[in-house]
Short mmCIF file of C-alpha atoms in Angstrom, two decimals:
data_model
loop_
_atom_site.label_atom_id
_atom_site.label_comp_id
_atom_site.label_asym_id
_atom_site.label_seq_id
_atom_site.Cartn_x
_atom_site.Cartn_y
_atom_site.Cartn_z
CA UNK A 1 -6.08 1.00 3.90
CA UNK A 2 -6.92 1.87 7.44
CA UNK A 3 -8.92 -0.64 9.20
CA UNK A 4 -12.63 0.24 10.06
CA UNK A 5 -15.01 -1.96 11.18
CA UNK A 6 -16.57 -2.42 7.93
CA UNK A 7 -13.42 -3.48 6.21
CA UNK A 8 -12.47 -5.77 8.82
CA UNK A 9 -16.05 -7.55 9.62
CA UNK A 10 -18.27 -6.97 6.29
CA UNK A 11 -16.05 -5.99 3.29
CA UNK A 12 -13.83 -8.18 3.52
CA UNK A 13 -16.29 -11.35 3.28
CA UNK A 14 -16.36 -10.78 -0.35
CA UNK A 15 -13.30 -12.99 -1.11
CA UNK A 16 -13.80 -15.67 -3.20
CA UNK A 17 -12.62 -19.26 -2.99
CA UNK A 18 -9.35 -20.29 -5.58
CA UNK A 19 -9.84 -22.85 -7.49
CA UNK A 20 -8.90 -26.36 -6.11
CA UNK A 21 -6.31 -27.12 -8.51
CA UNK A 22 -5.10 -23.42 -7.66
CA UNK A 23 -5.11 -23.68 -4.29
CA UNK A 24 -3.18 -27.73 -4.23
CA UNK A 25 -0.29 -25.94 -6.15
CA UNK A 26 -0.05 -22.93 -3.28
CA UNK A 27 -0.35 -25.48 -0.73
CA UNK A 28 2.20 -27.77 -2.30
CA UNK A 29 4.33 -24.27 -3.05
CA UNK A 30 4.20 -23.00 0.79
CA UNK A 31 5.03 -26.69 1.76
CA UNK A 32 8.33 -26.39 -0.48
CA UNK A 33 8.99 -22.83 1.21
CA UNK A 34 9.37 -24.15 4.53
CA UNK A 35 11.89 -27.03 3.31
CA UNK A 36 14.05 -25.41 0.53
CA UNK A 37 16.14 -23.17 2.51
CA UNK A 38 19.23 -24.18 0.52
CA UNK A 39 22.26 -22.54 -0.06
CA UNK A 40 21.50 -22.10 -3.44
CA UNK A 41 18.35 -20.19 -2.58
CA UNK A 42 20.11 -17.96 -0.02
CA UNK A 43 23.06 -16.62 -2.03
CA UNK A 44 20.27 -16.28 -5.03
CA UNK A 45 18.64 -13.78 -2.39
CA UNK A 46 21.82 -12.01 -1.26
CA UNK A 47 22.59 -11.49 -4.75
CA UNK A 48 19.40 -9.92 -6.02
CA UNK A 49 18.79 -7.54 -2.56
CA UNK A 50 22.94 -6.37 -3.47
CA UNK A 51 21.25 -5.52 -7.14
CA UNK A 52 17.71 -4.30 -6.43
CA UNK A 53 16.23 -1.34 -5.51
CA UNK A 54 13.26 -2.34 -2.90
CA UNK A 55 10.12 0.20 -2.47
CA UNK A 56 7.13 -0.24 -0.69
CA UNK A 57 4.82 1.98 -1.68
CA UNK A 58 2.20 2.19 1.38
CA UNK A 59 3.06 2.25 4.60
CA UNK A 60 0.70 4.24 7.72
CA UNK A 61 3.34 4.93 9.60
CA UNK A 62 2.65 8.14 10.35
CA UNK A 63 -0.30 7.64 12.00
CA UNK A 64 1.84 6.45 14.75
CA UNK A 65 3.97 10.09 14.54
CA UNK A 66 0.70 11.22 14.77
CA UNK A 67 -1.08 9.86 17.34
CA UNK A 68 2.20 8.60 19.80
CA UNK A 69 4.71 10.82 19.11
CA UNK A 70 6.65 7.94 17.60
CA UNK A 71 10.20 7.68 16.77
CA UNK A 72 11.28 5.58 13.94
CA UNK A 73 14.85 5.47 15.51
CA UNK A 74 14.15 2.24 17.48
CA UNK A 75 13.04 -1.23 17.40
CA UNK A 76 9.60 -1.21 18.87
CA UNK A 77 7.76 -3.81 20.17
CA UNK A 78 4.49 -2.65 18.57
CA UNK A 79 3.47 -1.77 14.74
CA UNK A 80 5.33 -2.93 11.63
CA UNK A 81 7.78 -0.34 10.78
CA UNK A 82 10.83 1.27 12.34
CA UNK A 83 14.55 1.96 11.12
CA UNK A 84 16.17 -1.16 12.37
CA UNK A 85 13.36 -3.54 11.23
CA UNK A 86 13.61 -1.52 7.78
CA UNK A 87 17.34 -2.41 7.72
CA UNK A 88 16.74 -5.94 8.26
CA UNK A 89 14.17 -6.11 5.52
CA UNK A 90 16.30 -4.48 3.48
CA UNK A 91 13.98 -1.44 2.44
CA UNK A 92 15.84 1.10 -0.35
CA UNK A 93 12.35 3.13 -0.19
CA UNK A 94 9.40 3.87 1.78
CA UNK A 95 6.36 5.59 0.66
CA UNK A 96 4.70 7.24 4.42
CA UNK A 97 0.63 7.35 3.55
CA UNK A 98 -0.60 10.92 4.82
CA UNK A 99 -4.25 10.31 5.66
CA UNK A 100 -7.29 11.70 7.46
CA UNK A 101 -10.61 9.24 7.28
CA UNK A 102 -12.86 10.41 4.56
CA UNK A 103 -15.58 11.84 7.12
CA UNK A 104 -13.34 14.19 8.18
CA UNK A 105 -14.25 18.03 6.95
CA UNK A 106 -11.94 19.03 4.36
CA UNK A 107 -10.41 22.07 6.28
CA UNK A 108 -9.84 19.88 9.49
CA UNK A 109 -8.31 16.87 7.19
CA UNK A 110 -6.20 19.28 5.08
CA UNK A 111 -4.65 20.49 8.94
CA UNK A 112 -3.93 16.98 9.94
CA UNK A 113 -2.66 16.05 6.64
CA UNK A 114 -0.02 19.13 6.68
CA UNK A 115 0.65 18.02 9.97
CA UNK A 116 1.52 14.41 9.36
CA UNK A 117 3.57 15.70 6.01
CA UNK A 118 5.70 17.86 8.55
CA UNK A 119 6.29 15.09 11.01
CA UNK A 120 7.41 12.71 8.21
CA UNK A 121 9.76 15.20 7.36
CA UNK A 122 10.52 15.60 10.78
CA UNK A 123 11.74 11.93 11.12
CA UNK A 124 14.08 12.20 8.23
CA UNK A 125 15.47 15.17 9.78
CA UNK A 126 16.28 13.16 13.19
CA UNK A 127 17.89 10.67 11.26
CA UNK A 128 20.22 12.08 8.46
CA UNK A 129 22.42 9.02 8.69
CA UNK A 130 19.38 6.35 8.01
CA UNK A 131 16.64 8.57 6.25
CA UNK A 132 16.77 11.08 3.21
CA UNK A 133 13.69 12.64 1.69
CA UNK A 134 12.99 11.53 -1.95
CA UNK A 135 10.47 13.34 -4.61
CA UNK A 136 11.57 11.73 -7.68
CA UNK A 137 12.77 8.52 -8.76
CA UNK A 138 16.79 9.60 -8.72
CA UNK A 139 16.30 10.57 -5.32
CA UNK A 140 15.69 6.94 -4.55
CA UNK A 141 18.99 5.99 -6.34
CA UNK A 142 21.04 8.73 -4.60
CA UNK A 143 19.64 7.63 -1.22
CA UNK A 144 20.41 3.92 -2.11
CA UNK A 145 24.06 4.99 -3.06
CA UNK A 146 24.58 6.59 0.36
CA UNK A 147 23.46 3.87 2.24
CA UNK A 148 20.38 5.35 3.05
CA UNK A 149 16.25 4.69 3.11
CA UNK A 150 14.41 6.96 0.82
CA UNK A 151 11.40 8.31 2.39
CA UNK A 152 8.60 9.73 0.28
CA UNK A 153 4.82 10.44 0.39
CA UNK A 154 1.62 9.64 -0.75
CA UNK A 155 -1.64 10.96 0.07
CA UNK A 156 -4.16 8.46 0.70
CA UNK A 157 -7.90 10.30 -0.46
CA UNK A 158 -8.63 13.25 -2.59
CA UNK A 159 -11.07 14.84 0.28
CA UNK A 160 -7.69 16.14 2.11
CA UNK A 161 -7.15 18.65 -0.99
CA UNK A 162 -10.81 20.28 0.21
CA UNK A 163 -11.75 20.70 -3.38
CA UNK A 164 -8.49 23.24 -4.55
CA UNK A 165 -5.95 22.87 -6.83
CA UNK A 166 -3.94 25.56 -5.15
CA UNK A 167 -3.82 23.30 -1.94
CA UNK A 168 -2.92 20.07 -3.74
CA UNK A 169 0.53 21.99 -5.50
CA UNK A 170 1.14 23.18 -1.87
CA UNK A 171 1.16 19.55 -0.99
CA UNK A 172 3.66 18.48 -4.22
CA UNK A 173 5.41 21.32 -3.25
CA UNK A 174 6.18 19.31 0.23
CA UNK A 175 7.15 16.45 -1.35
CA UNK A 176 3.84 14.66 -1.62
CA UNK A 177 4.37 12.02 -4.93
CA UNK A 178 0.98 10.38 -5.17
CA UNK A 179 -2.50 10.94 -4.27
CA UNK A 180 -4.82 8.71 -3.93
CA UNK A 181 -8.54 9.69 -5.04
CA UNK A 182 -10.75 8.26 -2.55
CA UNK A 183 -10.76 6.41 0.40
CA UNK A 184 -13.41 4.78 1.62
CA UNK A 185 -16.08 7.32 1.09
CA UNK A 186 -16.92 9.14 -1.55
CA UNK A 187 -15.15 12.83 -2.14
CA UNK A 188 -16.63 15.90 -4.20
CA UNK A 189 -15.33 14.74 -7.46
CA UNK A 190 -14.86 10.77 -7.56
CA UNK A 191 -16.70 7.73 -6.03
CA UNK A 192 -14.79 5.22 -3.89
CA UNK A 193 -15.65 1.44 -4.31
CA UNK A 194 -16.73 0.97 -1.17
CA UNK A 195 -19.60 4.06 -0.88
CA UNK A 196 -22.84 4.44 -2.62
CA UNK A 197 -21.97 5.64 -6.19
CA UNK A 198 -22.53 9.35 -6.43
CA UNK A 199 -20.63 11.02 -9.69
CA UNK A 200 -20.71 8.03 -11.88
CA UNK A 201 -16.73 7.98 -11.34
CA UNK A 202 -15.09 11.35 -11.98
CA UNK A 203 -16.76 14.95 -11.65
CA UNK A 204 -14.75 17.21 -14.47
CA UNK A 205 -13.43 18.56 -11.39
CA UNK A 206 -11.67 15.06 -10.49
CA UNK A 207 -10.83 15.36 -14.18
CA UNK A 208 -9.21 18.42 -13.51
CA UNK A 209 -7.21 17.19 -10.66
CA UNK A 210 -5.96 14.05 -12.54
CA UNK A 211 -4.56 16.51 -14.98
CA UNK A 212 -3.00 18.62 -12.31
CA UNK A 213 -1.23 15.57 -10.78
CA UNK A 214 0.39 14.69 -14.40
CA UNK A 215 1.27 18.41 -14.50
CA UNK A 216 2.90 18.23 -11.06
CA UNK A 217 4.88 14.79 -11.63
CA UNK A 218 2.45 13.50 -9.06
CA UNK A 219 1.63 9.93 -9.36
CA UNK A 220 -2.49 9.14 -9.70
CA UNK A 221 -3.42 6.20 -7.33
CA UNK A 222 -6.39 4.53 -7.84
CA UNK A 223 -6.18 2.10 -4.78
CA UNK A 224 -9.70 2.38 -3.12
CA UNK A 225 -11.57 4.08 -6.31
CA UNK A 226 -15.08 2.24 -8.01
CA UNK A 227 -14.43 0.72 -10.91
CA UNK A 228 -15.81 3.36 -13.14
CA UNK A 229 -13.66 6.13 -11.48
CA UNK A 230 -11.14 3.95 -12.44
CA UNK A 231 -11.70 3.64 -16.32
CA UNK A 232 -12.26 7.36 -15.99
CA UNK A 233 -8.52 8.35 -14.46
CA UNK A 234 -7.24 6.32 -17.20
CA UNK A 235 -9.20 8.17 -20.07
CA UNK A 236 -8.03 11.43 -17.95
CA UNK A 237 -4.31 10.66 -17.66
CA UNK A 238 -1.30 11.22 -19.92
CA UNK A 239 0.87 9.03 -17.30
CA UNK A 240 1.18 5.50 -16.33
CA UNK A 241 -1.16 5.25 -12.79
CA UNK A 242 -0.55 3.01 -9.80
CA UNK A 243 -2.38 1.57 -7.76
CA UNK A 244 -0.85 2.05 -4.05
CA UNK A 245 -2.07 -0.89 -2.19
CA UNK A 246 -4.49 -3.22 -3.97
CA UNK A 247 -4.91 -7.20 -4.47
CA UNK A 248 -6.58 -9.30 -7.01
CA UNK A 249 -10.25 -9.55 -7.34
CA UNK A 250 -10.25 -12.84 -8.89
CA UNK A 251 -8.77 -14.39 -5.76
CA UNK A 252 -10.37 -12.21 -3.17
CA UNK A 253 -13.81 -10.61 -4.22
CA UNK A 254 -13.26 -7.44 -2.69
CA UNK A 255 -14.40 -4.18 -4.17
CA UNK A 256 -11.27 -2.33 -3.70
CA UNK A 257 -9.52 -4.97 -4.85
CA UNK A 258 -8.67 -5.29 -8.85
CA UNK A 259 -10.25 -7.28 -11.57
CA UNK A 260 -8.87 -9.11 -14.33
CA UNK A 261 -10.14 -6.35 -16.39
CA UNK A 262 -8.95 -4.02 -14.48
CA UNK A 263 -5.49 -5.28 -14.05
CA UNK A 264 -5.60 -5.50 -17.63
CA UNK A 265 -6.01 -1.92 -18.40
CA UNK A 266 -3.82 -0.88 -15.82
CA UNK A 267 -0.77 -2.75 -17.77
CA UNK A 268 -1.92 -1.25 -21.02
CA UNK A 269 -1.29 2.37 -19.43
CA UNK A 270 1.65 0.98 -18.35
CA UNK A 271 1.14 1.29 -14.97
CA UNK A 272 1.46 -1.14 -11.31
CA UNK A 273 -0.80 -2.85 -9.25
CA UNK A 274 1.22 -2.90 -5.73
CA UNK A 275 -0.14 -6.08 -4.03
CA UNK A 276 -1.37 -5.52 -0.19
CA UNK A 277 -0.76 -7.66 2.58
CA UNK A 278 -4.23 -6.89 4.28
CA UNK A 279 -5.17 -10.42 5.32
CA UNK A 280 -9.18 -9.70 4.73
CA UNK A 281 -8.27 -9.48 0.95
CA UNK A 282 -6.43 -12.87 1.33
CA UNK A 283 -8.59 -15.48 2.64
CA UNK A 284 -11.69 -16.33 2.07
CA UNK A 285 -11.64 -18.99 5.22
CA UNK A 286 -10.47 -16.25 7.18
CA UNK A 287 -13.23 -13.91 6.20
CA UNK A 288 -15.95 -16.23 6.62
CA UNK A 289 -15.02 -16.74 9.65
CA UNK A 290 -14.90 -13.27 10.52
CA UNK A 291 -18.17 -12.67 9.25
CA UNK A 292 -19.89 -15.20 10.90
CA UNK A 293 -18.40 -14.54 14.87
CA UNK A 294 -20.63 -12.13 16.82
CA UNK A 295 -17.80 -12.77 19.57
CA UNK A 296 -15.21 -11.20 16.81
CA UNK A 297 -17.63 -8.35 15.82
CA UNK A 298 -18.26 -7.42 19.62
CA UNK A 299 -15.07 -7.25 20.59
CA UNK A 300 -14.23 -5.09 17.46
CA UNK A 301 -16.91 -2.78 18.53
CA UNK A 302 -15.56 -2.15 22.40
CA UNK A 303 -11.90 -2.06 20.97
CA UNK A 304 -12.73 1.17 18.60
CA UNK A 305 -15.03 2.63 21.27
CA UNK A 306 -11.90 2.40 23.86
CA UNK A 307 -9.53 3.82 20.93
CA UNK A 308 -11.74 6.62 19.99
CA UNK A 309 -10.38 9.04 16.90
CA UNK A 310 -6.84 7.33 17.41
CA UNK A 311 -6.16 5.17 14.29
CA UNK A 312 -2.89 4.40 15.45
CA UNK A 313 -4.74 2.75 18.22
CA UNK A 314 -7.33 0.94 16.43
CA UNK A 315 -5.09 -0.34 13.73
CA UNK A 316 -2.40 -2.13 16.68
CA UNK A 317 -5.83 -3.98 18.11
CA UNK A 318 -6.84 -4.62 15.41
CA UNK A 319 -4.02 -7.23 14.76
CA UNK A 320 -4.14 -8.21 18.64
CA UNK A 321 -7.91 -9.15 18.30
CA UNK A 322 -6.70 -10.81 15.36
CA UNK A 323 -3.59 -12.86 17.10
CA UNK A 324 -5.71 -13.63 19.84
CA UNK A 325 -8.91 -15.11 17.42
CA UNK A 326 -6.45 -17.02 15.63
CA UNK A 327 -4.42 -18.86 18.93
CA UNK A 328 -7.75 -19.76 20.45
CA UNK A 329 -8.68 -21.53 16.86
CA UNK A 330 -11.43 -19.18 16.33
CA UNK A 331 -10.55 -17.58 13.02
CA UNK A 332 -7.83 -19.35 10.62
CA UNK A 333 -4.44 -18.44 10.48
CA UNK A 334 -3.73 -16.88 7.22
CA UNK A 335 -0.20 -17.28 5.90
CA UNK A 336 2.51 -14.76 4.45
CA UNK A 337 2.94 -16.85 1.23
CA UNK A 338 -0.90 -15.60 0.25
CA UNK A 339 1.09 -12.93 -0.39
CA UNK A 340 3.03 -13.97 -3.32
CA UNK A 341 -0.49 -15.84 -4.58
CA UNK A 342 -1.49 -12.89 -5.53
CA UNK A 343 1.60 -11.53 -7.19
CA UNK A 344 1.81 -14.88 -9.08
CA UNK A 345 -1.68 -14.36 -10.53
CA UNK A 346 -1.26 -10.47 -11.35
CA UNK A 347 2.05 -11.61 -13.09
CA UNK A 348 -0.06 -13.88 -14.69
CA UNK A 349 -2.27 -11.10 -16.15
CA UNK A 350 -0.17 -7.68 -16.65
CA UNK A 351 3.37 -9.45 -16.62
CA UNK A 352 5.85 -9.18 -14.28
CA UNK A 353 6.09 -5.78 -15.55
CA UNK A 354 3.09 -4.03 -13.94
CA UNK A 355 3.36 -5.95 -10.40
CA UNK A 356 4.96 -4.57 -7.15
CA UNK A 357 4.75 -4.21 -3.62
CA UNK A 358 2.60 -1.94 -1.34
CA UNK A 359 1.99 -3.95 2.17
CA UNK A 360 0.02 -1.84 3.83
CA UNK A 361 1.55 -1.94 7.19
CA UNK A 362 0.69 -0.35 10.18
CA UNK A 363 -2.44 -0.10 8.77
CA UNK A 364 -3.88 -2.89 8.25
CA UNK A 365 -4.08 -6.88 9.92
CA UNK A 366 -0.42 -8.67 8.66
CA UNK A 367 -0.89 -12.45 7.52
CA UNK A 368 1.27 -14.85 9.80
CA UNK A 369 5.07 -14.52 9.37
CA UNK A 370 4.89 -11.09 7.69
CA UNK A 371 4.62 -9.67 11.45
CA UNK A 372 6.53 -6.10 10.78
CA UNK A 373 8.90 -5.32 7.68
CA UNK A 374 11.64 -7.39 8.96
CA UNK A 375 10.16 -10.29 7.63
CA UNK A 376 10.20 -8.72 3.82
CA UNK A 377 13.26 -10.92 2.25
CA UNK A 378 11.00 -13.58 2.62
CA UNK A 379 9.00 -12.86 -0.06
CA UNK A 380 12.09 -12.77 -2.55
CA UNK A 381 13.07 -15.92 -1.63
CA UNK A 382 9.74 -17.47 -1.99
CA UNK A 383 9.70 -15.66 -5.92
CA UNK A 384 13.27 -17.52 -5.92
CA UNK A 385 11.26 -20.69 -4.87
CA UNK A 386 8.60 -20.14 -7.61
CA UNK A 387 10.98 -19.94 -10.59
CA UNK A 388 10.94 -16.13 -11.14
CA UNK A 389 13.92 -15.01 -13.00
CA UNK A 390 16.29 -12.59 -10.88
CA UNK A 391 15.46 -9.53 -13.36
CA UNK A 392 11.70 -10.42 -13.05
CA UNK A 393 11.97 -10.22 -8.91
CA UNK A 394 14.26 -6.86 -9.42
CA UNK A 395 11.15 -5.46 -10.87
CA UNK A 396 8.40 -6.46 -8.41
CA UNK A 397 10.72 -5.39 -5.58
CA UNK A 398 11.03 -1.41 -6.81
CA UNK A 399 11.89 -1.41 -10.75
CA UNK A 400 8.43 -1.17 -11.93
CA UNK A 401 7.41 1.57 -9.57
CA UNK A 402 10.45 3.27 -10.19
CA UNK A 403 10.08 3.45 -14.06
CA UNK A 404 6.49 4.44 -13.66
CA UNK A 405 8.03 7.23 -11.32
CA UNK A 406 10.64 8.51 -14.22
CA UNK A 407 7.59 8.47 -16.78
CA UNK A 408 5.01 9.97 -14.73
CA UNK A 409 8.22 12.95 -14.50
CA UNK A 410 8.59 12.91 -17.74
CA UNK A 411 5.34 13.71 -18.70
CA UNK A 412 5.44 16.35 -15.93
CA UNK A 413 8.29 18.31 -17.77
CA UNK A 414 6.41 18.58 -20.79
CA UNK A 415 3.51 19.19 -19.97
CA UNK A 416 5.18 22.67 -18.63
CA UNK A 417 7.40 22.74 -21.80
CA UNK A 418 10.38 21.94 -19.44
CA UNK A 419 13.88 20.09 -20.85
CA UNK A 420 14.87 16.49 -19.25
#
């Protein structure tokens, strides 16, 4: 997601209440959570993480290879992500965003984006015993079979192909397995929810480029689109589409977050909506609050001032600003279990089906006990908690991602007359 200031002061104010009745039974839910750490509910866990294959599709990580010259290879006391913490969470697969802010020129955000795809390659390299690159979804198995995290990528904003196809096969060509079409501006060819509408949702160039992607076997995201690119990448595509990192609308008002509608049409094609962990498309308490504190907004401003172009920067004080508001009592605490709110209502529109997991971290502000990736068994045992059947949490954790993955490869090999 990458948090600017106008995602973590203004857009995010947008969230709208739940419903009382909604919000008693989460209450009454996250009050259960703490208590019902029985047996039963811990072998139940143990037995579906043994059976499941669990991908997160969005992670920022390498901003932090970027930017720091980070290593994966240790526990760190900063950010959300390293090896050891991805063991503990028990991660199968990791999708590593490779992004460049949309007001970046296209030449200079296609070098930083080939940059960021070699050092993500250059991590799995380090660590052959831990890591193996993945482009397709038997990759993921293989790597799961050797006792190994599959790393892939996704490309977060269409501006970083600089308008030509030629560039955006050299980027499947290095592995790249999604692109996202905007970011947070517009590009050339398709309007992002949160800019001024420009090309009333896809050029015929971003036409184009959604058919290239099904060519390629790449997956289209359309985390961070308008609504009416949206509608349009669905008329456009022969494959199921994900969307990356996105929440629910109807429980956080959000314009890069989904609508009913949306979520709707999204199942229909068969594709995912991958729920983010961003707290400001959570709570509406917590964005109000946000909203309303010129002490929150000022020190915002003199944080990104002192970080400069580092997002890697930005994105760690970001969540300190945010730790800090919250243990003086001058923002709410927002909790991890907001989480699952949101996959319980998307299940409750798509099915369980068209629902996974794309958390958005080190990128974005974590709710409270979702620190780092560590933490990311919890949220199976809270599904456990809330009556989801073991096959139905299988799915959410990876399966649904992964079988969009095999049909989004499918179509790839015939749409170049190719045999399975």
């Amino acid at each position: 997601m990458k948090l600017r200031t106008r995602y973590w002061i203004s857009g995010i104010a947008l969230c709208a209440w739940l419903p009382a009745a909604v919000a008693g039974r989460h209450a009454a839910t996250r009050n259960l959570a703490k208590q019902d750490n029985s047996p039963e509910v811990t072998a139940r866990v143990s037995a579906i993480l043994k059976r499941a294959i669990v991908i997160d599709t969005h992670d920022d990580t390498p901003q932090r290879f970027y930017w720091e010259n980070f290593d994966m290879g240790h526990r760190d006391a900063q950010g959300n992500i390293d090896i050891p913490r991805m063991r503990e969470g028990g991660y199968n697969a990791i999708f590593m965003s490779i992004w460049t802010p949309g007001t970046v020129p296209g030449p200079e955000a296609s070098t930083r984006a080939l940059r960021q795809i070699g050092l993500v390659r250059e991590q799995v390299t380090k660590h052959p015993a831990d890591l193996m690159l993945a482009t397709t979804a038997a990759d993921i198995e293989h790597a799961r079979q050797q006792g190994k995290i599959a790393v892939l990528m996704g490309m977060e904003g269409g501006h970083m192909i600089n308008n030509d196809l030629g560039l955006l096969r050299k980027y499947a060509g290095l592995g790249v397995r999604y692109l996202t079409l905007t970011h947070g501006v517009n590009d050339d060819w398709a309007d992002s929810s949160t800019d001024k509408p420009a090309h009333n949702g896809l050029t015929p160039f971003g036409r184009q480029v959604v058919e290239e992607l099904n060519r390629l076997g790449v997956m289209v995201d359309i985390s961070h689109v308008s609504d009416k690119t949206f509608y349009d990448a669905l008329e456009a595509t022969r494959a199921p589409v994900i969307a990356s990192h996105s929440s629910c609308r109807a429980l956080c008002d959000a314009k890069r977050n989904m609508s009913d509608d949306m979520i709707r049409a999204l199942a229909k094609n068969g594709g995912v909506i991958q729920i983010n962990f961003h707290i400001g498309f959570l709570s509406q308490q917590y964005a109000d609050a946000v909203k309303a504190s010129a002490e929150q907004k000022a020190a915002v401003a003199e944080m990104e001032k002192m970080c400069g172009e580092n997002e890697s920067c930005k994105t760690i004080n970001y969540q300190r600003l945010n730790d800090e508001a919250t243990a003086a009592g001058k923002v709410p605490r927002v909790e991890w279990q907001r989480i699952v709110d949101h996959i319980d209502h998307a299940v409750k529109i798509a099915g369980s089906e068209h629902v996974g997991l794309g958390s958005d971290f080190d990128g974005a502000i974590m709710p409270n006990g979702m620190g780092d990736v560590a933490h990311y068994q919890q949220i199976t045992a809270e599904l456990v908690r809330r009556g989801y059947s073991d096959a139905d949490i299988q799915d959410i954790l990876g399966g649904n991602v992964l079988r969009v993955m095999t049909q989004v490869e499918d179509v790839s090999r015939k749409m170049r007359g190719e045999k399975k």
